[in-house]
Amino acid sequence: MKIIDTHCDALLKLQYSKRIPFNKTQLRFNDSPELNTNLQFLKKGNINVQFFAIFMMPDVPTNEKWQHALEQIDIFYHEIIRKNPEMKHIKKWQDIKDLKEGEIGAVLTLEGADAFGNDLAKLRMLYQLGVLSIGLTWNNANLCADGVEEPRGAGLTSFGKEVVQLNNEHGVLTDVSHLSVKAFWDVMEIAKYPIASHSNAFTLCEHPRNLNDEQIKAMFERNAMIHVVFWPPFINHERNDATINDLIRHIDYLCELGGVRHIGLGSDFDGISSFVTDLENASKYQNLINQLLKHYSEEEVKGFAHQNFINHYVKS
Ligand SMILES: [Zn+2]
């Protein structure tokens, strides 16, 4: 079954291997086993569309962040799209419909508005370069909002609101994964196209990165998608291991809250350091699908795998 995966950090790993080569060799998108989302794994797992996040660690000095973002965008265009004819850059959501058999769509996203500081010209450039989804923060604070681990817990700044409005005007998604609870509610008031690209249910696993019941219900009422994430500490409280059934419990719970048509998948591969057993990289994706098919109808599983996202965001 075809998969749409709304979050991975392969660009960061590829960029770091260029700056500081592992074992003196650079990682290759095509087949380096150090990548959870290399091309061979994507093919084997039947990934139809993979999102690639531009992301920089908080220790990157402010004045170097834009440079880091550009390096990752260059890797997206040069190493992922240009070198692999089967990889197709999704520049607008409708392009997903035009993918041919054997082609894999690649979506460029941004995780953390730190990349463009207070410079809206840079944000507009990101739209021009094909960024289709913007997460305002990672875990810390920036000029737009506070992230989940910022003790202050503040909401959107005026600048952050301006960024969400610009996303709305450009038809770009505003990603609420990583936002502080207050910033989440501020975004919900103004975002036309909210999404949680990689978040689970707080009630099942009390981690601040997960969404509480009120947040989940608000997302579903606003007709927004929540994509479950595969990192064990977001699945099982304070544990570094999880089974596929543990992950499915989060899908069950989101369904109980009315989300059967609002659930998708957002692995966070290449951004995570431990894995769900039998779901260690993109090639293993069908293990999850086969297990889901034991619990849900084929139509429902198709929804989680790709169709719900298409119904929400890809206009026919
Ligand atoms: Zn993340």
Coordinates of C-alpha atoms and ligand atoms in Angstrom, one line a residue:
M1 CA 0.0 0.0 0.0
K2 CA 1.3 3.5 -0.9
I3 CA 2.5 5.7 1.9
I4 CA 2.6 9.5 2.4
D5 CA 5.1 10.3 5.2
T6 CA 5.0 13.9 6.5
H7 CA 8.3 14.1 8.4
C8 CA 11.9 13.0 8.1
D9 CA 15.2 14.6 8.9
A10 CA 17.4 13.1 6.1
L11 CA 18.4 16.5 4.9
L12 CA 20.1 17.3 8.3
K13 CA 22.0 14.0 8.3
L14 CA 23.1 14.5 4.7
Q15 CA 24.2 18.0 5.5
Y16 CA 26.2 17.0 8.5
S17 CA 27.9 14.2 6.7
K18 CA 29.0 16.7 4.1
R19 CA 30.4 19.0 6.8
I20 CA 31.8 16.3 9.0
P21 CA 32.0 13.0 7.0
F22 CA 31.3 9.8 8.9
N23 CA 34.2 7.4 8.5
K24 CA 35.6 9.8 5.9
T25 CA 32.8 9.0 3.4
Q26 CA 29.8 11.1 2.7
L27 CA 26.4 9.6 3.1
R28 CA 24.6 8.9 -0.2
F29 CA 20.8 9.4 -0.5
N30 CA 20.7 6.5 -2.8
D31 CA 21.7 3.7 -0.5
S32 CA 23.7 4.7 2.7
P33 CA 22.3 2.4 5.4
E34 CA 23.0 5.1 8.0
L35 CA 20.0 6.9 6.5
N36 CA 16.5 5.6 7.6
T37 CA 15.1 7.2 4.4
N38 CA 17.4 6.4 1.6
L39 CA 16.1 5.8 -1.9
Q40 CA 16.3 2.0 -1.7
F41 CA 14.4 2.0 1.6
L42 CA 11.7 4.3 0.2
K43 CA 11.2 2.1 -2.8
K44 CA 11.1 -1.1 -0.7
G45 CA 8.6 0.5 1.8
N46 CA 6.4 1.7 -1.1
I47 CA 6.6 5.3 -0.1
N48 CA 4.6 7.4 -2.5
V49 CA 5.4 10.8 -1.0
Q50 CA 8.2 11.7 1.5
F51 CA 8.4 15.1 3.2
F52 CA 11.9 16.3 3.9
A53 CA 12.3 18.9 6.6
I54 CA 14.9 21.7 6.6
F55 CA 16.0 21.7 10.2
M56 CA 18.8 23.2 12.1
M57 CA 20.0 22.3 15.7
P58 CA 19.5 25.1 18.2
D59 CA 23.3 25.3 18.7
V60 CA 23.8 26.7 15.2
P61 CA 24.6 30.4 15.6
T62 CA 21.8 32.7 14.6
N63 CA 23.8 34.3 11.9
E64 CA 24.6 30.9 10.3
K65 CA 21.1 29.5 10.3
W66 CA 20.1 30.8 6.8
Q67 CA 23.3 29.3 5.4
H68 CA 22.5 25.9 6.9
A69 CA 19.0 26.1 5.5
L70 CA 20.4 26.9 2.0
E71 CA 22.8 24.0 2.3
Q72 CA 20.0 21.6 3.0
I73 CA 17.9 23.0 0.2
D74 CA 20.8 22.5 -2.1
I75 CA 21.1 18.8 -1.0
F76 CA 17.3 18.4 -1.6
Y77 CA 17.6 19.7 -5.2
H78 CA 21.0 18.3 -6.1
E79 CA 21.4 15.0 -4.2
I80 CA 17.7 13.9 -3.9
I81 CA 15.9 15.3 -7.0
R82 CA 18.5 15.8 -9.7
K83 CA 20.5 12.6 -9.2
N84 CA 17.5 10.3 -9.0
P85 CA 15.0 10.4 -11.9
E86 CA 12.4 8.6 -9.9
M87 CA 12.3 11.4 -7.2
K88 CA 9.9 14.1 -8.2
H89 CA 9.7 17.5 -6.5
I90 CA 6.2 18.2 -5.4
K91 CA 5.9 22.0 -5.9
K92 CA 2.1 22.1 -5.3
W93 CA -0.1 19.5 -3.8
Q94 CA -1.8 18.7 -7.1
D95 CA 1.6 17.3 -8.3
I96 CA 1.0 14.3 -6.1
K97 CA -1.9 13.3 -8.4
D98 CA 0.5 13.4 -11.4
L99 CA 3.1 10.9 -10.0
K100 CA 3.5 8.0 -12.3
E101 CA 4.1 4.3 -11.3
G102 CA 7.5 4.0 -9.7
E103 CA 7.9 7.7 -9.0
I104 CA 8.3 9.1 -5.4
G105 CA 7.2 12.6 -4.6
A106 CA 9.5 14.7 -2.4
V107 CA 8.0 17.6 -0.4
L108 CA 10.3 20.3 1.0
T109 CA 9.2 21.6 4.5
L110 CA 10.7 23.8 7.2
E111 CA 10.9 22.8 10.9
G112 CA 11.7 26.0 12.9
A113 CA 11.3 29.6 11.7
D114 CA 14.8 30.3 13.1
A115 CA 16.0 29.7 9.6
F116 CA 14.6 33.0 8.3
G117 CA 15.0 35.1 11.6
N118 CA 12.8 38.2 11.2
D119 CA 13.3 38.4 7.4
L120 CA 10.0 37.9 5.5
A121 CA 11.9 38.2 2.2
K122 CA 13.7 34.9 3.2
L123 CA 10.3 33.3 4.0
R124 CA 9.0 34.4 0.6
M125 CA 12.1 32.8 -1.0
L126 CA 11.4 29.6 0.8
Y127 CA 7.9 29.6 -0.8
Q128 CA 9.5 30.2 -4.2
L129 CA 11.9 27.3 -3.6
G130 CA 8.9 25.0 -3.0
V131 CA 8.5 24.8 0.8
L132 CA 4.9 23.6 1.3
S133 CA 4.7 23.3 5.1
I134 CA 6.1 25.4 7.9
G135 CA 6.5 24.4 11.5
L136 CA 7.0 27.6 13.4
T137 CA 9.3 26.2 16.1
W138 CA 11.4 23.2 17.2
N139 CA 11.4 22.7 21.0
N140 CA 12.9 26.1 21.9
A141 CA 11.6 29.6 21.4
N142 CA 12.2 31.8 18.4
L143 CA 10.9 35.1 17.0
C144 CA 7.5 33.5 16.0
A145 CA 6.6 31.5 19.1
D146 CA 7.7 29.3 22.0
G147 CA 8.3 25.6 21.4
V148 CA 7.1 22.8 23.8
E149 CA 10.3 22.8 25.9
E150 CA 10.5 26.6 26.5
P151 CA 9.5 27.0 30.2
R152 CA 7.9 30.4 29.5
G153 CA 5.2 28.7 27.4
A154 CA 4.3 31.8 25.5
G155 CA 2.1 31.9 22.4
L156 CA 2.5 33.5 19.0
T157 CA 4.3 36.8 18.7
S158 CA 2.9 39.5 16.3
F159 CA 5.6 38.4 13.8
G160 CA 4.5 34.7 14.2
K161 CA 1.0 35.7 13.4
E162 CA 2.2 37.5 10.3
V163 CA 4.0 34.3 9.2
V164 CA 0.8 32.2 9.7
Q165 CA -1.1 34.8 7.6
L166 CA 1.5 34.5 4.9
N167 CA 1.3 30.7 5.0
N168 CA -2.5 31.1 4.5
E169 CA -2.1 33.4 1.5
H170 CA 0.4 31.0 -0.1
G171 CA -1.7 27.9 0.6
V172 CA 1.2 26.6 2.8
L173 CA 0.5 24.3 5.8
T174 CA 1.2 25.6 9.3
D175 CA 2.6 22.7 11.3
V176 CA 1.7 22.6 15.0
S177 CA 4.0 19.7 16.1
H178 CA 6.6 21.1 18.6
L179 CA 4.5 24.3 19.4
S180 CA 3.8 25.3 23.1
V181 CA 0.2 24.7 24.1
K182 CA -0.5 28.4 24.0
A183 CA 1.1 28.8 20.6
F184 CA -1.0 25.9 19.4
W185 CA -4.2 27.6 20.3
D186 CA -3.1 30.9 18.8
V187 CA -2.3 29.1 15.5
M188 CA -5.7 27.4 15.6
E189 CA -7.4 30.8 15.7
I190 CA -5.8 32.0 12.5
A191 CA -4.3 29.1 10.4
K192 CA -6.3 28.1 7.4
Y193 CA -4.3 24.9 6.9
P194 CA -3.1 23.5 10.2
I195 CA -1.4 20.1 10.4
A196 CA 0.4 18.1 13.0
S197 CA 3.1 16.4 10.9
H198 CA 4.5 14.2 13.7
S199 CA 2.7 14.0 17.0
N200 CA 0.9 11.4 19.2
A201 CA -1.7 11.4 21.9
F202 CA -0.7 12.8 25.3
T203 CA -3.4 10.8 27.2
L204 CA -1.5 7.6 26.2
C205 CA 2.0 9.0 26.6
E206 CA 2.6 12.0 28.7
H207 CA 5.2 13.7 26.7
P208 CA 5.0 17.5 26.0
R209 CA 5.5 16.8 22.3
N210 CA 2.2 15.0 22.2
L211 CA -1.3 16.6 21.8
N212 CA -3.9 16.5 24.6
D213 CA -7.5 15.6 24.0
E214 CA -8.7 19.2 23.6
Q215 CA -6.0 19.9 21.0
I216 CA -6.8 16.7 19.2
K217 CA -10.5 17.4 19.1
A218 CA -9.9 21.0 18.0
M219 CA -7.7 19.7 15.1
F220 CA -10.4 17.2 14.0
E221 CA -13.1 19.9 14.3
R222 CA -11.0 22.2 12.1
N223 CA -10.7 19.3 9.6
A224 CA -6.9 19.1 10.1
M225 CA -4.7 16.0 10.0
I226 CA -2.6 14.5 12.8
H227 CA 0.2 12.2 11.6
V228 CA 1.5 9.7 14.2
V229 CA 5.2 9.7 14.9
F230 CA 7.4 6.6 15.4
W231 CA 9.8 7.6 18.2
P232 CA 9.3 5.3 21.2
P233 CA 9.4 8.0 23.9
F234 CA 6.4 9.6 22.1
I235 CA 4.6 6.2 22.1
N236 CA 5.4 4.7 25.5
H237 CA 5.9 7.0 28.6
E238 CA 9.6 7.2 29.5
R239 CA 10.5 4.1 27.4
N240 CA 12.9 3.8 24.5
D241 CA 11.2 0.8 22.9
A242 CA 7.8 0.2 21.4
T243 CA 6.0 -2.4 19.3
I244 CA 3.9 -1.8 16.3
N245 CA 0.8 -2.5 18.4
D246 CA 1.9 0.2 20.9
L247 CA 1.9 2.7 18.0
I248 CA -1.5 1.4 16.8
R249 CA -2.9 2.2 20.2
H250 CA -2.3 5.8 19.4
I251 CA -4.2 5.4 16.1
D252 CA -7.0 3.6 18.0
Y253 CA -7.2 6.5 20.5
L254 CA -7.3 9.2 17.8
C255 CA -10.1 7.2 16.1
E256 CA -12.0 7.1 19.4
L257 CA -11.8 10.9 19.4
G258 CA -13.3 10.9 15.9
G259 CA -10.2 11.0 13.7
V260 CA -10.6 8.0 11.5
R261 CA -10.5 10.3 8.4
H262 CA -7.9 12.7 9.9
I263 CA -5.0 10.3 10.8
G264 CA -1.8 10.0 8.8
L265 CA 1.8 8.9 9.3
G266 CA 4.9 11.0 10.0
S267 CA 7.8 8.7 11.0
D268 CA 10.4 11.3 12.0
F269 CA 13.0 8.9 10.5
D270 CA 16.5 10.2 10.6
G271 CA 15.5 12.5 13.4
I272 CA 15.1 9.7 16.0
S273 CA 17.7 7.5 17.8
S274 CA 15.5 4.5 18.8
F275 CA 12.9 2.7 16.9
V276 CA 9.6 0.8 17.0
T277 CA 10.5 -2.9 16.6
D278 CA 10.1 -4.0 12.9
L279 CA 9.8 -0.3 11.9
E280 CA 13.5 0.7 11.9
N281 CA 13.6 2.5 8.6
A282 CA 11.3 3.3 5.6
S283 CA 11.8 -0.1 4.0
K284 CA 9.8 -1.7 6.9
Y285 CA 6.7 0.5 6.4
Q286 CA 4.5 -2.4 5.1
N287 CA 5.0 -4.2 8.5
L288 CA 2.9 -1.4 10.0
I289 CA 0.3 -1.6 7.2
N290 CA 0.0 -5.4 7.5
Q291 CA -0.6 -5.1 11.3
L292 CA -3.1 -2.2 10.7
L293 CA -5.1 -4.4 8.3
K294 CA -5.7 -6.8 11.2
H295 CA -7.5 -4.1 13.1
Y296 CA -9.1 -1.9 10.4
S297 CA -10.8 -2.2 7.1
E298 CA -8.7 -1.8 3.9
E299 CA -10.4 1.5 3.2
E300 CA -9.5 2.9 6.7
V301 CA -5.9 1.7 6.4
K302 CA -5.6 3.3 3.0
G303 CA -6.9 6.5 4.7
F304 CA -4.1 6.4 7.3
A305 CA -1.5 5.5 4.7
H306 CA -2.2 8.2 2.1
Q307 CA -5.8 8.8 1.2
N308 CA -6.8 11.0 4.2
F309 CA -4.0 13.4 3.4
I310 CA -5.0 13.5 -0.3
N311 CA -8.6 14.1 0.7
H312 CA -7.6 17.0 2.9
Y313 CA -5.0 18.9 1.1
V314 CA -4.9 17.8 -2.6
K315 CA -7.7 19.4 -4.5
S316 CA -9.1 17.3 -7.3
Ligands
ZN1 ZN 10.4 17.2 14.9

